[in-house]
PDB file of C-alpha atoms in Angstrom:
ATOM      1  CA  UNK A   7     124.152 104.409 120.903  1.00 43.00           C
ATOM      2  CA  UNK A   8     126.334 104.528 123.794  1.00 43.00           C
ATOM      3  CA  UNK A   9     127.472 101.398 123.908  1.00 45.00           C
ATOM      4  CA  UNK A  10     127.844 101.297 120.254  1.00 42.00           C
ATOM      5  CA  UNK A  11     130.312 104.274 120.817  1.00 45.00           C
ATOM      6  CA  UNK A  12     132.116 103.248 123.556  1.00 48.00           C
ATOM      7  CA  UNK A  13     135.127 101.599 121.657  1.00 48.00           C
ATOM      8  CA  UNK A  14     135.360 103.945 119.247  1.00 45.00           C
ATOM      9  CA  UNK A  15     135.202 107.013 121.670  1.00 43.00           C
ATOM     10  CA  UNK A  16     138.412 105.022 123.536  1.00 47.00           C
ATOM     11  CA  UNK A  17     140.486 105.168 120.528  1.00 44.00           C
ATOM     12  CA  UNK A  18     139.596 109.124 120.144  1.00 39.00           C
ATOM     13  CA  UNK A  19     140.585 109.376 124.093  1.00 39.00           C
ATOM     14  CA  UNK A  20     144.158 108.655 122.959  1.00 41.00           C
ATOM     15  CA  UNK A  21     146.134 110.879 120.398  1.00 34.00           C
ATOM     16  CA  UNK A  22     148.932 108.431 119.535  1.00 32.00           C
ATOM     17  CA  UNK A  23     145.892 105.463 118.904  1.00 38.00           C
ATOM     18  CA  UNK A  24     145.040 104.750 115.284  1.00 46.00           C
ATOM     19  CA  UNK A  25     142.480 103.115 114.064  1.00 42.00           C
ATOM     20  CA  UNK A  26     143.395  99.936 111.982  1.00 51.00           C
ATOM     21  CA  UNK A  27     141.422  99.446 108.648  1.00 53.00           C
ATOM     22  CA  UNK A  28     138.459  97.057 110.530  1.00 53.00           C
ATOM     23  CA  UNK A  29     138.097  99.693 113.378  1.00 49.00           C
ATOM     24  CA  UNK A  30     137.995 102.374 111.320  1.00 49.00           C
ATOM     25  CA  UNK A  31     135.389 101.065 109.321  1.00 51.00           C
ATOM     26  CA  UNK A  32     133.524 100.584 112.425  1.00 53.00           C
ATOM     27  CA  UNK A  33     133.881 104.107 113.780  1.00 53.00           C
ATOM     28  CA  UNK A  34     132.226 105.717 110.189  1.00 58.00           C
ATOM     29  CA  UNK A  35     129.728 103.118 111.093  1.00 56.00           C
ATOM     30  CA  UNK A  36     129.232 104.313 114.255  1.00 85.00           C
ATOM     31  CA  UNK A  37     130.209 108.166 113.522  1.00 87.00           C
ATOM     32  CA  UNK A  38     127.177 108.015 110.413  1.00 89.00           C
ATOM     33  CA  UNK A  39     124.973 106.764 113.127  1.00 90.00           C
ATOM     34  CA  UNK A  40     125.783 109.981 115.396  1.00 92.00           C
ATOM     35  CA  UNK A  41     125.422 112.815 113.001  1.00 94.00           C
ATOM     36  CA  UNK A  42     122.113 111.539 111.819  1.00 94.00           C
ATOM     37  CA  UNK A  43     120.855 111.385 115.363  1.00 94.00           C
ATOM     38  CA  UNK A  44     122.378 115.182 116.179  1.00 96.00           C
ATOM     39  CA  UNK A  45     121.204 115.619 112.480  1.00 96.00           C
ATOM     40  CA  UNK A  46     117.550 115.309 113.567  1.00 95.00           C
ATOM     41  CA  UNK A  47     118.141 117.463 116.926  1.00 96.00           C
ATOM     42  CA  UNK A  48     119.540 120.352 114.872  1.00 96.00           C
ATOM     43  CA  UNK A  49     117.745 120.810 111.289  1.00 94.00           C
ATOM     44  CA  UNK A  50     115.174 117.889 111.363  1.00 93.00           C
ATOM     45  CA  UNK A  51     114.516 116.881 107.634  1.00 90.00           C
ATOM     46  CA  UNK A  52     118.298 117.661 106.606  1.00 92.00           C
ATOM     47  CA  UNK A  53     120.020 115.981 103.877  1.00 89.00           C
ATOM     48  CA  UNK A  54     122.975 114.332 103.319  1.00 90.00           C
ATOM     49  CA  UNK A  55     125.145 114.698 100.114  1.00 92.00           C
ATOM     50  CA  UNK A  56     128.723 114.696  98.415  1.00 92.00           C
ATOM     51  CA  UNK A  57     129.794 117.180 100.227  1.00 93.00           C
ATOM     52  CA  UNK A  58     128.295 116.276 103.724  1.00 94.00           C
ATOM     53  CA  UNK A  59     129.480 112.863 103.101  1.00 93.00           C
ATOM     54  CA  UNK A  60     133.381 114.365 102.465  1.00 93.00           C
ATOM     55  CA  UNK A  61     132.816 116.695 105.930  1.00 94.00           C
ATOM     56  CA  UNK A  62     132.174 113.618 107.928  1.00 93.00           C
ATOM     57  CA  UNK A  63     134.936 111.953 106.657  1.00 92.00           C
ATOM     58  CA  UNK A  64     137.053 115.239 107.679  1.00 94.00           C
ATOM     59  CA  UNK A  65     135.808 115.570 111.141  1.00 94.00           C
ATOM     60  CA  UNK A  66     136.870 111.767 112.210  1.00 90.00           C
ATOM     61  CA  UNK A  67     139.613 111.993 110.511  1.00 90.00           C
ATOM     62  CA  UNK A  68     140.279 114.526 112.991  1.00 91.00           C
ATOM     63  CA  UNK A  69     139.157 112.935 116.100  1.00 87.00           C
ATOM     64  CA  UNK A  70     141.464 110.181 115.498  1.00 85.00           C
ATOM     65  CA  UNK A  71     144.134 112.840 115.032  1.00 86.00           C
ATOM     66  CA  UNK A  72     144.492 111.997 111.652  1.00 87.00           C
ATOM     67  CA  UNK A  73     145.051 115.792 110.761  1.00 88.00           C
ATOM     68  CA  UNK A  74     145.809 118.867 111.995  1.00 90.00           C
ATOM     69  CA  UNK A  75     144.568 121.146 109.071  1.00 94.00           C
ATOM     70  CA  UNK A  76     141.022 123.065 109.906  1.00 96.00           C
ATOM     71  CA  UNK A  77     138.526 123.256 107.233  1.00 97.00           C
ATOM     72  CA  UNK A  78     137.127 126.277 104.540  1.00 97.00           C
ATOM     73  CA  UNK A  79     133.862 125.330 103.547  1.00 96.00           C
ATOM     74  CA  UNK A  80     132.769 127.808 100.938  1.00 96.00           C
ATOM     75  CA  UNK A  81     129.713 128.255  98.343  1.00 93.00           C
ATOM     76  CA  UNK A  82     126.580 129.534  97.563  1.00 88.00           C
ATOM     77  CA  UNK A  83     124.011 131.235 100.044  1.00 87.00           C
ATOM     78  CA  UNK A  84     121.499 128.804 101.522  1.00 80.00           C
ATOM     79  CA  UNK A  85     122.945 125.582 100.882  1.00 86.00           C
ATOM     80  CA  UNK A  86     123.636 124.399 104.226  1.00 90.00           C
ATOM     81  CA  UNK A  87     126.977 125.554 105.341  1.00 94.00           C
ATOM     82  CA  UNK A  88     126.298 127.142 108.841  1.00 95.00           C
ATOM     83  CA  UNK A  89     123.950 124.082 109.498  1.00 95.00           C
ATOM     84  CA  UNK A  90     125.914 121.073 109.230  1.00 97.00           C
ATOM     85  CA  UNK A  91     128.555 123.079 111.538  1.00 97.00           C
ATOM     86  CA  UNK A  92     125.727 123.492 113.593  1.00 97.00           C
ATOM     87  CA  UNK A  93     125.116 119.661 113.457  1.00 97.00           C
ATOM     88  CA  UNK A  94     129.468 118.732 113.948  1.00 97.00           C
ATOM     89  CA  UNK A  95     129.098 121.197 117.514  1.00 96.00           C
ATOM     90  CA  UNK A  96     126.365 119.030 118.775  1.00 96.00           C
ATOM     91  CA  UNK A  97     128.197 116.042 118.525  1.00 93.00           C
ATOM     92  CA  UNK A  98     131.321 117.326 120.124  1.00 92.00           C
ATOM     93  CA  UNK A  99     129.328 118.647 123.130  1.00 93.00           C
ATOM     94  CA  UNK A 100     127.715 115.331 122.933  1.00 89.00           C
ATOM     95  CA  UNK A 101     131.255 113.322 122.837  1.00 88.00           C
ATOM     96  CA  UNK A 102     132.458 116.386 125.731  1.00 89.00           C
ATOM     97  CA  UNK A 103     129.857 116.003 127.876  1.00 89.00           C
ATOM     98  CA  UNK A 104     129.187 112.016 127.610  1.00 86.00           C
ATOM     99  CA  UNK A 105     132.961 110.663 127.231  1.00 83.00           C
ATOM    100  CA  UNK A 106     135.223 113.911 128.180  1.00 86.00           C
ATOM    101  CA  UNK A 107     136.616 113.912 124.517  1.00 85.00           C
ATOM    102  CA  UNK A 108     137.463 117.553 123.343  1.00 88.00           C
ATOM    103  CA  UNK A 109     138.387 115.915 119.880  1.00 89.00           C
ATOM    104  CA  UNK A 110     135.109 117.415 118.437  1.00 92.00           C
ATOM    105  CA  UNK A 111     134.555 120.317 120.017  1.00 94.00           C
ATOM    106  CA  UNK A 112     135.167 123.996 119.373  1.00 97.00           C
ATOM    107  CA  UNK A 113     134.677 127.096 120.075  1.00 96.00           C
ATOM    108  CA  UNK A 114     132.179 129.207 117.775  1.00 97.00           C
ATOM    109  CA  UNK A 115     131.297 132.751 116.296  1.00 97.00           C
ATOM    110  CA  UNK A 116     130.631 134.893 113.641  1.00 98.00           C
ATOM    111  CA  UNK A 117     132.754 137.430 111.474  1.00 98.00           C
ATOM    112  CA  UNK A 118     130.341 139.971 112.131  1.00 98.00           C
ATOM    113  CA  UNK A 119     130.110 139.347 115.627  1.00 97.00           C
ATOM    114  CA  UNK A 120     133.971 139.278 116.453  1.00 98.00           C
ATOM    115  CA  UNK A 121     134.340 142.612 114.885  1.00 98.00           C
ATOM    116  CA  UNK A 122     131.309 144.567 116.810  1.00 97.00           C
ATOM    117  CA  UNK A 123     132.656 143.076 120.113  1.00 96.00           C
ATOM    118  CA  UNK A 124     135.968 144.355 119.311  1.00 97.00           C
ATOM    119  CA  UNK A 125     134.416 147.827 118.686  1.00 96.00           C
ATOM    120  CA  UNK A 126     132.022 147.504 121.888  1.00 96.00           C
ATOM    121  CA  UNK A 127     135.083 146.575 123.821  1.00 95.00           C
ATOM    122  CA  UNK A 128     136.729 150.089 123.760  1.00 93.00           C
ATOM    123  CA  UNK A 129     133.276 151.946 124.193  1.00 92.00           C
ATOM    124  CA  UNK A 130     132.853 153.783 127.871  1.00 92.00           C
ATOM    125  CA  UNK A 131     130.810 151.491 129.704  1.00 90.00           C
ATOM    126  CA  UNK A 132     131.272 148.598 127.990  1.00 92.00           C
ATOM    127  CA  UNK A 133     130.802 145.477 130.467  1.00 91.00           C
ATOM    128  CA  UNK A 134     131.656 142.732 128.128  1.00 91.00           C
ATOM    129  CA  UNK A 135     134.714 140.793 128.588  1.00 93.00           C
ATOM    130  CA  UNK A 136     135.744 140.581 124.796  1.00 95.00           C
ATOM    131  CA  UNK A 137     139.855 139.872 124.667  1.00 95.00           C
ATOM    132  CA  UNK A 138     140.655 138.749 120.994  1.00 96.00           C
ATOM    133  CA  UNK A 139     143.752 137.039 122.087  1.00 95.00           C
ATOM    134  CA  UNK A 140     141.680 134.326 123.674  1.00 95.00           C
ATOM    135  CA  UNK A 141     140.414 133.426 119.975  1.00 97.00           C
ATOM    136  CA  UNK A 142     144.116 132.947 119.069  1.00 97.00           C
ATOM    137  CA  UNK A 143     144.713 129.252 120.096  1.00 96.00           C
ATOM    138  CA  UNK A 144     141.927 126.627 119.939  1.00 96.00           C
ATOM    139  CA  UNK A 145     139.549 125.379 117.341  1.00 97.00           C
ATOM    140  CA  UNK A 146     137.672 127.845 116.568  1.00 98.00           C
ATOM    141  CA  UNK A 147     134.699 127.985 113.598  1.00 98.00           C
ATOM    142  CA  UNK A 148     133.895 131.489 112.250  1.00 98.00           C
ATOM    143  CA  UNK A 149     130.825 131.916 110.250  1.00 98.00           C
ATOM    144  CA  UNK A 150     129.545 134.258 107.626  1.00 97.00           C
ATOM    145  CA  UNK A 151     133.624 135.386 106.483  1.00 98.00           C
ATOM    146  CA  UNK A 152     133.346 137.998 104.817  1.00 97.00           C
ATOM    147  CA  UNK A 153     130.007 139.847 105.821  1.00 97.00           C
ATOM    148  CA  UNK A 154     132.260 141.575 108.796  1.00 98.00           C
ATOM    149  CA  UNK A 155     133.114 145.341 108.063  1.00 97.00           C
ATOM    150  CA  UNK A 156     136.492 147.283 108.364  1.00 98.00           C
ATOM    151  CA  UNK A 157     136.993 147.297 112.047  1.00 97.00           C
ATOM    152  CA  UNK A 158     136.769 151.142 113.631  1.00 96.00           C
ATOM    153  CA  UNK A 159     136.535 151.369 109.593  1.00 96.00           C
ATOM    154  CA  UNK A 160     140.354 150.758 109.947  1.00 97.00           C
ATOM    155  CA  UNK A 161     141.913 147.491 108.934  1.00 97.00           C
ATOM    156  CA  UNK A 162     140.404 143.451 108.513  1.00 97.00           C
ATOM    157  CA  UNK A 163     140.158 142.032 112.325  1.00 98.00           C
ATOM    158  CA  UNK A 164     139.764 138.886 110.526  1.00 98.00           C
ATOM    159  CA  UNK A 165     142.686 139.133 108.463  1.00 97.00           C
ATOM    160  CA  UNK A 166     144.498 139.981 111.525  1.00 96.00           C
ATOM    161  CA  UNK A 167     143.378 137.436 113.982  1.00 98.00           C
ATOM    162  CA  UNK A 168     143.481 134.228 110.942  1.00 97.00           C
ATOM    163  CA  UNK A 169     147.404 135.257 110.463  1.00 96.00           C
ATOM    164  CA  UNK A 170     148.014 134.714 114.439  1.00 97.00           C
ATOM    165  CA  UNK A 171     145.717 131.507 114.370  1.00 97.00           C
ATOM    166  CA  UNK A 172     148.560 130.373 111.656  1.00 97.00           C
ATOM    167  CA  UNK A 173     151.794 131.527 113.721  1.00 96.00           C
ATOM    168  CA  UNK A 174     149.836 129.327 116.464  1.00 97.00           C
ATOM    169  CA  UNK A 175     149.010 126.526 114.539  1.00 96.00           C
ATOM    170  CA  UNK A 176     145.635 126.657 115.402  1.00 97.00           C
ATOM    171  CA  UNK A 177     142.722 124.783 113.895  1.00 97.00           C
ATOM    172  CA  UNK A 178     140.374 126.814 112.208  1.00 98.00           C
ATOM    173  CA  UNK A 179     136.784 126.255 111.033  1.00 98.00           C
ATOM    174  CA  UNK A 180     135.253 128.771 108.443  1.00 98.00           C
ATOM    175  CA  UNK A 181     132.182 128.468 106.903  1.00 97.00           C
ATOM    176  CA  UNK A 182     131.803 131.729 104.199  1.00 97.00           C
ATOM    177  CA  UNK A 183     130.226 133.037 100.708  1.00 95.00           C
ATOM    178  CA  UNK A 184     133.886 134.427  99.276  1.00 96.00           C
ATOM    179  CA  UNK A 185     135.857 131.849  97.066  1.00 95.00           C
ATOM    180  CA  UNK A 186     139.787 131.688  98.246  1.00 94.00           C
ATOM    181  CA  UNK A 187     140.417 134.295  95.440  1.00 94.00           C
ATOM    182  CA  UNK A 188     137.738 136.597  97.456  1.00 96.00           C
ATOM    183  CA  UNK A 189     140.104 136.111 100.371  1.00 96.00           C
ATOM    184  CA  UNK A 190     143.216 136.972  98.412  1.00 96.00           C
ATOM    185  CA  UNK A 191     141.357 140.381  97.320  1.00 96.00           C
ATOM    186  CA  UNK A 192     139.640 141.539 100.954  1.00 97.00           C
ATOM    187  CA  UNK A 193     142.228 140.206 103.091  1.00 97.00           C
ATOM    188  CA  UNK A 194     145.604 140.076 101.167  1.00 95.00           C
ATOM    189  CA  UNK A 195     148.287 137.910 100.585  1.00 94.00           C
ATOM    190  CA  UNK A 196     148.887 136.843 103.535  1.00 93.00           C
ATOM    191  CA  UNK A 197     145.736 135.559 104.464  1.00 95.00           C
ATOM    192  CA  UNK A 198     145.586 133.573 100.921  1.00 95.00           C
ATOM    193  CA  UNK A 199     149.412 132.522 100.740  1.00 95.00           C
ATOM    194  CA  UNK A 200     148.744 130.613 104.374  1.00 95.00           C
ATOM    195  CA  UNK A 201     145.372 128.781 102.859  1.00 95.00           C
ATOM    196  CA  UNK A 202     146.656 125.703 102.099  1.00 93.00           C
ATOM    197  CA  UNK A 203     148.821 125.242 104.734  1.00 94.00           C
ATOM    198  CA  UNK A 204     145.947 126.027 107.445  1.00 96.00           C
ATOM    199  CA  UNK A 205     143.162 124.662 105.568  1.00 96.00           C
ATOM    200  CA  UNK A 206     141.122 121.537 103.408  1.00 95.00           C
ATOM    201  CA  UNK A 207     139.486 123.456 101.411  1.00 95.00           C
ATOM    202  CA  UNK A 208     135.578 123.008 100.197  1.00 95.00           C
ATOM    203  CA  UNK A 209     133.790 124.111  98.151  1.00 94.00           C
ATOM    204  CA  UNK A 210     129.640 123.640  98.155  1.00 94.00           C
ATOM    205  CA  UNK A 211     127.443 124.241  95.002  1.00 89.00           C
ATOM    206  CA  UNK A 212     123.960 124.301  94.922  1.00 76.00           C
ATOM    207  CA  UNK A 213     120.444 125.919  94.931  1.00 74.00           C
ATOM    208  CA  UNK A 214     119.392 127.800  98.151  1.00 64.00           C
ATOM    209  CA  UNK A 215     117.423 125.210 100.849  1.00 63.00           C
ATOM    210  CA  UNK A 216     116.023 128.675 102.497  1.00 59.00           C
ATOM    211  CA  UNK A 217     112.455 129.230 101.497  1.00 56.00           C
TER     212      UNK A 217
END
C-alpha cells in the first residue's frame, strides 16, 4: 500500500499541485484502497454507500486542496456518522505519521465535551488545561452538535466558538442529529446565515446500524 501511495501522497505534499484527470483517477484508486483498509481497523464489517461514497470524494478533494469548505454531515441516530469520521482520522494519522502530510488530519471532540471542560475550567482545583481559543483555528470535527447544554446555563459555547471558526476561516467538521433549520432555531442566525459559506452540507438517511 505504500508504494501504491507514494505518488499520490507527493502531490498532497504540495498545495499549489493538482492532480490532472489520469492522476486523479489514480489517487480515488488508491484513496478507496485506504479507507477500506482503516475501514476494517475501525468498525470491521462497515459498509459503504451513497453517502460514504460522496464523503470520500470530499475528503481528497481536500487533500489536494481542492476546497477549503469543512463538512456538516447530518441525519438520523445510528446510521454511521461518528464512525466513518472515526475511519477519515485514521487515515490522516496514517498519512501524518507515514508521509508527514497534515492534509487529513484534525483535531477532534465532542459538543458535550467542549462545554463541560469549559465549565471544569473555572472550578477551584481544576488541573486541566482547557483554553477554547486553541479550538479557534485548525480543522477541527465536533461530534454529537446539539446534545451540549447551555454553558454555566448561560449562552451556546458552540454557537460562540463556530462564529470565530468563521471570522478565522477555519475548517470545520460536524457530525450532528439537528437539520440546518435545528441550527437556525438553537443557535441563531448567525450560526445558520454562515452555513453555506463554512460548510458542504450532508445529509444521511437511514435505519439505525446500532443493535
Amino acid at each position: 500500500m505504500a508504494e501504491k501511495l507514494s505518488a499520490t501522497i507527493a502531490k498532497i505534499k504540495s498545495n499549489a499541485t493538482k492532480f490532472t484527470d489520469r492522476e486523479y483517477a489514480k489517487a480515488q484508486l488508491d484513496f478507496d484502497k485506504l479507507f477500506d483498509d482503516h475501514s476494517k481497523l475501525v468498525c470491521p464489517g462497515f459498509r459503504s454507500s451513497e453517502v460514504v461514497e460522496k464523503l470520500k470524494l470530499y475528503f481528497l478533494s481536500l487533500a489536494n486542496g481542492e476546497t477549503q469548505k469543512g463538512l456538516y454531515l447530518h441525519g438520523n441516530v445510528g446510521v454511521g456518522k461518528s464512525t466513518v469520521f472515526k475511519i477519515f482520522r485514521s487515515m490522516g494519522r496514517f498519512l501524518y505519521e507515514e508521509y508527514g502530510s497534515h492534509k487529513l488530519w484534525f483535531t477532534e471532540c465532542t459538543a458535550p465535551w467542549l462545554v463541560n471542560e469549559k465549565m471544569e475550567s473555572v472550578s477551584p482545583g481544576y488541573k486541566g488545561n482547557f483554553d477554547l481559543e486553541k479550538y479557534y483555528k485548525g480543522k477541527l470535527y465536533i461530534d454529537d452538535l446539539g446534545m451540549e447544554m447551555l454553558c454555566f446555563n448561560n449562552y451556546e459555547l458552540l454557537g460562540k466558538l463556530l462564529f470565530q471558526r468563521h471570522r478565522n476561516g477555519a475548517i470545520t467538521f460536524i457530525s450532528s442529529n439537528l437539520t440546518p433549520r435545528d441550527v437556525l432555531h438553537r443557535y441563531g442566525p448567525q450560526v445558520f446565515d454562515r452555513m453555506g459559506e463554512m460548510f458542504h452540507i450532508v445529509k444521511w438517511e437511514g435505519e439505525s446500524l446500532r443493535p
